[in-house]
CSV table of C-alpha atoms in Angstrom, one decimal:
chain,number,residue,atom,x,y,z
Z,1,UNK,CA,-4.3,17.8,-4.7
Z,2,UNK,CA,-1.4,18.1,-2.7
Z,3,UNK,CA,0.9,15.2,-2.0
Z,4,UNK,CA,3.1,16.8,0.5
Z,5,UNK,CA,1.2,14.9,3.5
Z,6,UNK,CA,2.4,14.8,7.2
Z,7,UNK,CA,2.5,11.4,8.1
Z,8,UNK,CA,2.6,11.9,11.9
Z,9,UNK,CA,-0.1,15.2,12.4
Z,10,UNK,CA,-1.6,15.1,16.1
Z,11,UNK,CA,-5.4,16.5,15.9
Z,12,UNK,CA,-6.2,19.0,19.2
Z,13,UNK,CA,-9.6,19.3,20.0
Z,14,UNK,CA,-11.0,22.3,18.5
Z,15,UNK,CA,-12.9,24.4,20.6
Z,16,UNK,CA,-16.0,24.3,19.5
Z,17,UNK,CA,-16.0,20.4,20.5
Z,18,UNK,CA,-17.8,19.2,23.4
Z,19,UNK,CA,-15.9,17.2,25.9
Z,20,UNK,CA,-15.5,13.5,26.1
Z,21,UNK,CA,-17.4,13.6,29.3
Z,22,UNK,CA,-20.4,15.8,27.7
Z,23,UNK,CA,-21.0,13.0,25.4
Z,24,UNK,CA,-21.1,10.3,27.5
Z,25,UNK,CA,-17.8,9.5,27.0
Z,26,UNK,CA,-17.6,9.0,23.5
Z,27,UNK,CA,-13.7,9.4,21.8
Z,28,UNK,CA,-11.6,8.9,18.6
Z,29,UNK,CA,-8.0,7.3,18.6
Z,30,UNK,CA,-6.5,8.6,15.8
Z,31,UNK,CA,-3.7,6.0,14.5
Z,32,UNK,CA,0.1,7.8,14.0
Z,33,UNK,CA,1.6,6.7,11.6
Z,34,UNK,CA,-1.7,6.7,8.6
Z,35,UNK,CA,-1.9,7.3,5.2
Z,36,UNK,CA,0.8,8.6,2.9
Z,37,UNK,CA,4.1,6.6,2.9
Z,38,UNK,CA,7.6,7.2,0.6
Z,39,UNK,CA,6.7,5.6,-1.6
Z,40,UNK,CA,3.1,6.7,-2.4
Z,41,UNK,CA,4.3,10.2,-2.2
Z,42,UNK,CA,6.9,9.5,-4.9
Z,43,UNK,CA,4.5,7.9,-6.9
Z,44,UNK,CA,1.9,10.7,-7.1
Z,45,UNK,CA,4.2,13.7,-7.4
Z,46,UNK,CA,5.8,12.4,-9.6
Z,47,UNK,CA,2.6,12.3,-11.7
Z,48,UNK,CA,2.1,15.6,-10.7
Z,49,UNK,CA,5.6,16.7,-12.2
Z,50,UNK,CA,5.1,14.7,-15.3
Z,51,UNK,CA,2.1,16.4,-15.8
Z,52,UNK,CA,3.9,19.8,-15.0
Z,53,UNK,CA,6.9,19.2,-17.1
Z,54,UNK,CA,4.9,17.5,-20.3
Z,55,UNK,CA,0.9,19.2,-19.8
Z,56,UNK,CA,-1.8,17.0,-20.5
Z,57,UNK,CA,-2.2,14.2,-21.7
Z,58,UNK,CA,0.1,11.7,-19.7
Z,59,UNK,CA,-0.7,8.3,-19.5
Z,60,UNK,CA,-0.1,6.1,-16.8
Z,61,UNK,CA,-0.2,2.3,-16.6
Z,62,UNK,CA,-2.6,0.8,-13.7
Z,63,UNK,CA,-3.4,3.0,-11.0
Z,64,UNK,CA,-0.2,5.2,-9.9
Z,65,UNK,CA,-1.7,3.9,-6.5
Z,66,UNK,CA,-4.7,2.2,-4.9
Z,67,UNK,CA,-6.8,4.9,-4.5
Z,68,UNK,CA,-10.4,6.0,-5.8
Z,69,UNK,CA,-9.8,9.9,-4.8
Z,70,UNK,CA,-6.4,10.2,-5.6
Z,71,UNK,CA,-6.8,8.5,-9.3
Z,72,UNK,CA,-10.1,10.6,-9.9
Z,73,UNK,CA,-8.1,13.5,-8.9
Z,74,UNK,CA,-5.3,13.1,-11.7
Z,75,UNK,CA,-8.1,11.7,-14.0
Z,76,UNK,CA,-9.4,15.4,-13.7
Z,77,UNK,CA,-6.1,17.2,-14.2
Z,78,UNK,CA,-5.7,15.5,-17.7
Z,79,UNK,CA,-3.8,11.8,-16.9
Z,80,UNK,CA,-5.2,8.7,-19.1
Z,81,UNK,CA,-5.2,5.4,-17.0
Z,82,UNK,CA,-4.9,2.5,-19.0
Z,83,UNK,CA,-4.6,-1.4,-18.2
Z,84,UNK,CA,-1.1,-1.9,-21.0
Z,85,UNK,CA,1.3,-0.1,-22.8
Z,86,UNK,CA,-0.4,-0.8,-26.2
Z,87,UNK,CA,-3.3,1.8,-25.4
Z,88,UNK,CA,-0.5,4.3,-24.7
Z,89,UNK,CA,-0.1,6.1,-28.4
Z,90,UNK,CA,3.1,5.5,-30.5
Z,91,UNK,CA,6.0,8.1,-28.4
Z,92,UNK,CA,3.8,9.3,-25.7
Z,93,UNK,CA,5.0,10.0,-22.2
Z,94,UNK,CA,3.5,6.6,-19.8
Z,95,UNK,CA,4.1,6.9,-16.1
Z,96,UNK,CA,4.4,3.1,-14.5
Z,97,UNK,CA,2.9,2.9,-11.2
Z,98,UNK,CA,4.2,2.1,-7.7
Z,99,UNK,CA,3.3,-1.3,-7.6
Z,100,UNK,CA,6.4,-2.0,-10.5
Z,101,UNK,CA,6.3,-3.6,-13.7
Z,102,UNK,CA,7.9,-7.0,-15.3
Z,103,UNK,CA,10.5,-6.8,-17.9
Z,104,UNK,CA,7.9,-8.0,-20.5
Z,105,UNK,CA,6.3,-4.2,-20.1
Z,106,UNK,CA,9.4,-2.1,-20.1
Z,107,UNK,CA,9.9,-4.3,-23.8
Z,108,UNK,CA,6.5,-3.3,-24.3
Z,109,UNK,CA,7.2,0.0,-24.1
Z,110,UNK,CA,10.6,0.5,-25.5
Z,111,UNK,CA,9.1,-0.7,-28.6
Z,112,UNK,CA,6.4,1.7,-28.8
Z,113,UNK,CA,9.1,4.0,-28.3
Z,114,UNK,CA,6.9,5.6,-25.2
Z,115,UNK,CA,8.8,8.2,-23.4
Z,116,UNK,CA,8.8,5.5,-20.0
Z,117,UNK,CA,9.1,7.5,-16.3
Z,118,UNK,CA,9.3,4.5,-13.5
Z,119,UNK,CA,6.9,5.7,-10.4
Z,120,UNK,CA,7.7,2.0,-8.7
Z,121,UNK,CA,8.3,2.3,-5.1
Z,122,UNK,CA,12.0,1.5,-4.4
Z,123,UNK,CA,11.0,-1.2,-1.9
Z,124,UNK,CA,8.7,-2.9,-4.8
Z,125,UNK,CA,12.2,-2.5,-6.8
Z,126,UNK,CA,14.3,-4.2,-4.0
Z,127,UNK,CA,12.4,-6.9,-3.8
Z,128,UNK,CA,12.6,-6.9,-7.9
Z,129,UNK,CA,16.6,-6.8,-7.6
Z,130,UNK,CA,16.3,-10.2,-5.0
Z,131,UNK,CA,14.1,-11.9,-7.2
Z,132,UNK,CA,16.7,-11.6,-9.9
Z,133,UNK,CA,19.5,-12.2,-7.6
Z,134,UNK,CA,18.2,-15.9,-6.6
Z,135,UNK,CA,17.2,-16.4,-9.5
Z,136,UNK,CA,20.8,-16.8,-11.4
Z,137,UNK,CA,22.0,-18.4,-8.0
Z,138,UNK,CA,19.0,-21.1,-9.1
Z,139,UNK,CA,17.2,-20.9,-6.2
Z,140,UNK,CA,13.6,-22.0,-6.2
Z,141,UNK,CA,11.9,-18.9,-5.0
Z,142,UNK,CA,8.6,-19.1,-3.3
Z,143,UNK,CA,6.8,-15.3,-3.5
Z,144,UNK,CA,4.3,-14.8,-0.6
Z,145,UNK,CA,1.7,-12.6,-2.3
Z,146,UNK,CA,-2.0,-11.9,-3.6
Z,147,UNK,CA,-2.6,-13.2,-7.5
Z,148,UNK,CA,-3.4,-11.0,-9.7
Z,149,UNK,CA,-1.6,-7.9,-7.9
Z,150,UNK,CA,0.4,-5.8,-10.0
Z,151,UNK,CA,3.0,-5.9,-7.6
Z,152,UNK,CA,3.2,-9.9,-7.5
Z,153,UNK,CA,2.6,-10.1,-11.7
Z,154,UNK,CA,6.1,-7.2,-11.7
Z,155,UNK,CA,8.0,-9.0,-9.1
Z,156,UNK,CA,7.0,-12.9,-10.7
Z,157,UNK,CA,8.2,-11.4,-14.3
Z,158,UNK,CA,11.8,-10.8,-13.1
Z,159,UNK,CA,12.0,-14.4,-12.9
Z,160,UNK,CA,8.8,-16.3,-14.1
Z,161,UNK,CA,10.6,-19.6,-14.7
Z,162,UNK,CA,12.1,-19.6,-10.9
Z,163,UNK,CA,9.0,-17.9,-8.9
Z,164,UNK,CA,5.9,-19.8,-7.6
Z,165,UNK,CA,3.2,-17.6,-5.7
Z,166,UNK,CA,2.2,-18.8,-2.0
Z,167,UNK,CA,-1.5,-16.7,-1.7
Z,168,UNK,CA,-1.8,-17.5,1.8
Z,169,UNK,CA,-1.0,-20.3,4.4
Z,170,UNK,CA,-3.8,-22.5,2.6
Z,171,UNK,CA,-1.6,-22.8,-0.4
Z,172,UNK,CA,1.5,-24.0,1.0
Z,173,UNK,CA,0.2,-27.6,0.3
Z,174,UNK,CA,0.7,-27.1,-3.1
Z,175,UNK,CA,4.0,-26.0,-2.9
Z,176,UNK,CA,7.0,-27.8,-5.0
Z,177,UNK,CA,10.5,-27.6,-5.1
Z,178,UNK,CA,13.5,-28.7,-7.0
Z,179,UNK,CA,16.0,-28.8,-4.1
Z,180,UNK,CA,15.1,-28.2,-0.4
Z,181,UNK,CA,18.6,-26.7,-0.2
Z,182,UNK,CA,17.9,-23.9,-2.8
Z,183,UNK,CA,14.7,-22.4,-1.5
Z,184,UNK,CA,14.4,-18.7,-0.4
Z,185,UNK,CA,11.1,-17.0,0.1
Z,186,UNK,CA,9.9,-13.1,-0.5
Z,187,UNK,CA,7.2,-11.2,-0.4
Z,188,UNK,CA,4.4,-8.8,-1.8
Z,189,UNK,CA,5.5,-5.5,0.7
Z,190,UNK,CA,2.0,-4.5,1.4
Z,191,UNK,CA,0.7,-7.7,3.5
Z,192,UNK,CA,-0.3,-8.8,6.7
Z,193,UNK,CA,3.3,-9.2,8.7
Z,194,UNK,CA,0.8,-11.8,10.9
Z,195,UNK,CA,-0.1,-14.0,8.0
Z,196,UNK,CA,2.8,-13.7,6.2
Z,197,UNK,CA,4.7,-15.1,8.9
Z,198,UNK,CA,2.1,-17.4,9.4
Z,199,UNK,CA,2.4,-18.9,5.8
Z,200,UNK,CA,6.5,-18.3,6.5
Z,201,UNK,CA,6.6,-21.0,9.3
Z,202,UNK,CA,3.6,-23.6,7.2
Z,203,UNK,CA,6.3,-23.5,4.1
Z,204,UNK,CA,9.9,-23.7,7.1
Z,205,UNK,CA,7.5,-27.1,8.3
Z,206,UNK,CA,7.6,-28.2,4.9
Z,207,UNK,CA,11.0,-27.1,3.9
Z,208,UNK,CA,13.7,-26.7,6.5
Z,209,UNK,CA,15.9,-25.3,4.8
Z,210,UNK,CA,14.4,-22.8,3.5
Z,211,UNK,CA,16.3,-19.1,3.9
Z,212,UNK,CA,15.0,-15.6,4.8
Z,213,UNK,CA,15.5,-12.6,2.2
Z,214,UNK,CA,18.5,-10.6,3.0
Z,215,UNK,CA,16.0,-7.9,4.5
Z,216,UNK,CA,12.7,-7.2,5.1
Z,217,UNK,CA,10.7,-7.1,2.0
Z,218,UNK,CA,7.3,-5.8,3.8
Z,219,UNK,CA,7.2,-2.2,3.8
Z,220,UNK,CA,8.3,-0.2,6.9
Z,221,UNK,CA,4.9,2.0,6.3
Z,222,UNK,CA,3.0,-1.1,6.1
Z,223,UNK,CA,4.3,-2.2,9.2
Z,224,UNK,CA,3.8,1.0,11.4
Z,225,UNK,CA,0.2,1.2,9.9
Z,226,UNK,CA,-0.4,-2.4,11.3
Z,227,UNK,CA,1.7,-1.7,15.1
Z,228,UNK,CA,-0.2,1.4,15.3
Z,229,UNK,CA,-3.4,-0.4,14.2
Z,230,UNK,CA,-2.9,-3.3,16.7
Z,231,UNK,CA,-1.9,-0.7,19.6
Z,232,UNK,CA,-5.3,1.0,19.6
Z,233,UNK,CA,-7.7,-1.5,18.6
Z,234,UNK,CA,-8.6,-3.4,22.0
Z,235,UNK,CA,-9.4,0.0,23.2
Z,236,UNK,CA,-12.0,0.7,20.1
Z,237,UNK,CA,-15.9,-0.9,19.4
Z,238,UNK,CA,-15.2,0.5,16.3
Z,239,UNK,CA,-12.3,1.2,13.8
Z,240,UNK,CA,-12.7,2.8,10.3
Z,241,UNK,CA,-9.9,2.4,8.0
Z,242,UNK,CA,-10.0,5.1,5.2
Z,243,UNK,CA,-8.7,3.1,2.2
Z,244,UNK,CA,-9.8,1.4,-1.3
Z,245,UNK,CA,-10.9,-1.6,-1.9
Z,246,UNK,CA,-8.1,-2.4,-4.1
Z,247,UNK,CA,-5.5,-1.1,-1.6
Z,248,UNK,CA,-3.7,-4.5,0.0
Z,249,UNK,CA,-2.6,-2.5,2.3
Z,250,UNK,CA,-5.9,-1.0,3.7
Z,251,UNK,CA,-7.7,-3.8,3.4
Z,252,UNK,CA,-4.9,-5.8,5.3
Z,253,UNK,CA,-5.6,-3.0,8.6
Z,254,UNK,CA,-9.3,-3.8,8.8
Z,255,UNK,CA,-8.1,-8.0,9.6
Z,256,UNK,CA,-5.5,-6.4,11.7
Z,257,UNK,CA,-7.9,-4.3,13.4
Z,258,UNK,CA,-10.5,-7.5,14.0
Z,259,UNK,CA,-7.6,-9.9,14.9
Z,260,UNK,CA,-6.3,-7.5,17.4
Z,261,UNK,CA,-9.2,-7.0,19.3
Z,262,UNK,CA,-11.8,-4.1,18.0
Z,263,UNK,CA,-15.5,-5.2,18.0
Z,264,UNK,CA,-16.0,-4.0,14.5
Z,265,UNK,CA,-13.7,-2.9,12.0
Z,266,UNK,CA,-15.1,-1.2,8.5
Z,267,UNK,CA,-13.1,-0.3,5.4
Z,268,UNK,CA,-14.4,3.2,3.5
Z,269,UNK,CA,-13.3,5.5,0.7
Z,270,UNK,CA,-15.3,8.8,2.4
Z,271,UNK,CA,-17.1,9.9,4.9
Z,272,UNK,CA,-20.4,9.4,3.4
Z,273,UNK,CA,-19.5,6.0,3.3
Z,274,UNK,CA,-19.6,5.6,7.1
Z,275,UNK,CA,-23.0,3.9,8.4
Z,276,UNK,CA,-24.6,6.0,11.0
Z,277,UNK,CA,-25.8,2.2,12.1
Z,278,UNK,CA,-22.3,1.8,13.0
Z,279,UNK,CA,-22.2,4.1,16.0
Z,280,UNK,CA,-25.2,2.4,17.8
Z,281,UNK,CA,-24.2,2.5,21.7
Z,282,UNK,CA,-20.0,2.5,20.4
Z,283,UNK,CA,-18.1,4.7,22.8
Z,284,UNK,CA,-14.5,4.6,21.2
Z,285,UNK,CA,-13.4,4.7,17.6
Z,286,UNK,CA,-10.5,4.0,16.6
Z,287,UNK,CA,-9.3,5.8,12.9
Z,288,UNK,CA,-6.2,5.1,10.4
Z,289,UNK,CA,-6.0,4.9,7.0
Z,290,UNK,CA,-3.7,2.3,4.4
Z,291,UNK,CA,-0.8,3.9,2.9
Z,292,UNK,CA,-1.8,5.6,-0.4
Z,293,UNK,CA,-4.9,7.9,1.5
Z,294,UNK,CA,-4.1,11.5,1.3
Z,295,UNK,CA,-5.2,13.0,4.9
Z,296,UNK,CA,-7.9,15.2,3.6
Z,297,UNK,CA,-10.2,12.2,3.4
Z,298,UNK,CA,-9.2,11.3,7.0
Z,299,UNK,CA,-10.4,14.7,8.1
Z,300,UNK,CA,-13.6,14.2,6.3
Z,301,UNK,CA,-14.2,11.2,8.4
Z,302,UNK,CA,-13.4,12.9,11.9
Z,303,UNK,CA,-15.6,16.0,10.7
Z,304,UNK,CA,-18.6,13.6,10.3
Z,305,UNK,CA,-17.9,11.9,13.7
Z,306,UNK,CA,-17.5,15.0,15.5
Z,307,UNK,CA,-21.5,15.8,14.0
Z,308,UNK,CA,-22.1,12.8,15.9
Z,309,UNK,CA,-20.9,13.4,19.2
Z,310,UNK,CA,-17.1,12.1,19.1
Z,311,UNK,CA,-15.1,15.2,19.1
Z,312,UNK,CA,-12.9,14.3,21.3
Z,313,UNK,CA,-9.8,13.2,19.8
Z,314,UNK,CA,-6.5,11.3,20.7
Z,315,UNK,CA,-3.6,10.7,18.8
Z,316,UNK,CA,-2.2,7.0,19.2
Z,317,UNK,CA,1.6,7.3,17.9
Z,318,UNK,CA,3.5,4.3,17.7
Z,319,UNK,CA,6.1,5.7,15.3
Z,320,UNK,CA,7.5,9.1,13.4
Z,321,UNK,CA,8.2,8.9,10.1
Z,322,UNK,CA,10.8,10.6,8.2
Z,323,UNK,CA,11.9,8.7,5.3
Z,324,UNK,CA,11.7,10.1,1.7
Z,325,UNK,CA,12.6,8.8,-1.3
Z,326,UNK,CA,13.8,10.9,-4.2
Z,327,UNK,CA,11.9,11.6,-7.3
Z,328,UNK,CA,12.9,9.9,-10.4
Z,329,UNK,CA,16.0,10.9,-12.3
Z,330,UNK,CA,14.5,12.5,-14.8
Z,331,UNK,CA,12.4,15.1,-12.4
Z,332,UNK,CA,14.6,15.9,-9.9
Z,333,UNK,CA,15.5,19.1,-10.9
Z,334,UNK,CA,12.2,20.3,-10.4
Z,335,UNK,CA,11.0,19.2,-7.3
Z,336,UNK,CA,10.0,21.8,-4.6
């Protein structure tokens, strides 16, 4: 599998589609920016590198990102997903995923003596480095996030004794803090901007005084997925976001999607997955996929509506993308 993915490809009707008009009006708006972001292409090259550099078997901790293809993909080329650094055998080579890892798991490693090569994205680390930054300032930090994530459980680890996890506006209530003066709050980087900023103003009601991180900690990519998203959806009946289950990020554009106005919103892994019930009397479609979805499966989902009449397709840009982030140290001399 490739990871070198455009992140801003306009689709031109092929010429063996019918018209719009020939089907009765029937369309796609096809969301730019989709799919692959910095980070997720880091993450999976450099996977793809490890396994290049070392040969098979590399191991990786967690899923190098959230998603079904791309990990059954690796899976096949000889990479060993486990859950901790204790199945990883004494000196092997153990990838750590984008999502980042606590402290407690780089000890892990180190003694294991695992050869350790850090996929986290460096957004995931910046919001790592503020966490440990308010934390020897004292500051009570409140961490806007999903339990259980791996990103939350890395980010919580830099500083377990100063981080309480807010999942949502509902749990502001049971929020406490040592001094309303000494209260900061950051966040997971793959969620809602909406609800985060909705659970943002429940905690400011609660505590004034509370401060802003010193940037943005949701991810640009995330954003764009969402403005884009948003942009296109009172247009659409129907939007399909191609994304994992598991993927905060995808799941986060099919509320997006909803809240912003489309009649229906469904999340899918593949094309097959798509309900021909779905299409009943829907005109426009709107398509996008979350951040770690390579763009083949995106053009297995526009081949299966184009079967079905809508093969007429419009790109909805809200944004071009150009950031990338460099591979880890100890790979960049090999990267294309």
């Amino acid at each position: 599998m490739s990871s070198a993915i455009s992140l801003n490809v306009g689709i031109a009707r092929s010429a063996g589609a019918r018209n719009a008009d020939a089907d009765g009006g029937k369309r796609v708006l096809l969301a730019e920016p989709r799919g692959y972001c910095a980070g997720v292409d880091r993450a999976v090259e450099t996977v793809e590198k490890t396994l290049e550099k070392h040969g098979a078997p590399i191991y990786v901790r967690k899923e190098i990102v959230h998603n079904r293809h791309v990990v059954e993909t690796l899976r096949e080329r000889g990479v060993v997903f486990v859950d901790e650094t204790d199945e990883v055998p004494e000196g092997a080579v153990v990838v750590f995923s984008a999502h980042g890892v606590s402290p407690a798991v780089h000890e892990s490693a180190a003694a294991r003596n695992l050869h350790t090569i850090d996929a986290t994205c460096p957004l995931v680390t910046k919001v790592h480095q503020e966490a440990k930054r308010f934390a020897r300032d004292d500051y009570d930090i409140l961490l806007i996030g999903h339990e259980g994530h791996e990103e939350v459980e890395g980010t919580a680890g830099e500083a377990p004794e100063h981080v309480q996890l807010v999942d949502g506006p509902d749990a502001v209530d049971r929020v406490s803090v040592r001094d309303e003066s000494k209260v900061i709050w950051l966040s997971q980087t793959t969620l809602s901007v909406d609800e985060t900023m909705e659970t943002v103003q429940r905690l400011r009601n609660r505590f004034p005084g509370l401060q802003d991180p010193p940037s943005d900690d949701i991810c640009y990519a995330t954003q764009n997925r969402q403005v884009a998203v948003k942009a296109m959806a009172p247009e659409c009946d129907l939007v399909i976001v191609v994304g994992s289950r598991n993927s905060s990020n995808s799941v986060r554009l099919v509320e997006v999607a909803l809240g912003a106005g489309a009649k229906a919103a469904h999340l899918v892994d593949f094309a097959r997955e798509v309900d021909e019930a779905w299409l009943d009397g829907v005109r426009t479609i709107g398509i996008t996929s979350g951040a770690s979805v390579p763009e083949i499966l995106v053009r297995g989902v526009l081949d299966m509506l184009a079967e079905h009449g809508y093969g007429d397709v419009q790109p909805v840009t809200t944004a071009n993308e150009t950031l990338v982030f460099a591979l880890p140290r100890e790979l960049r001399s090999t990267r294309h």
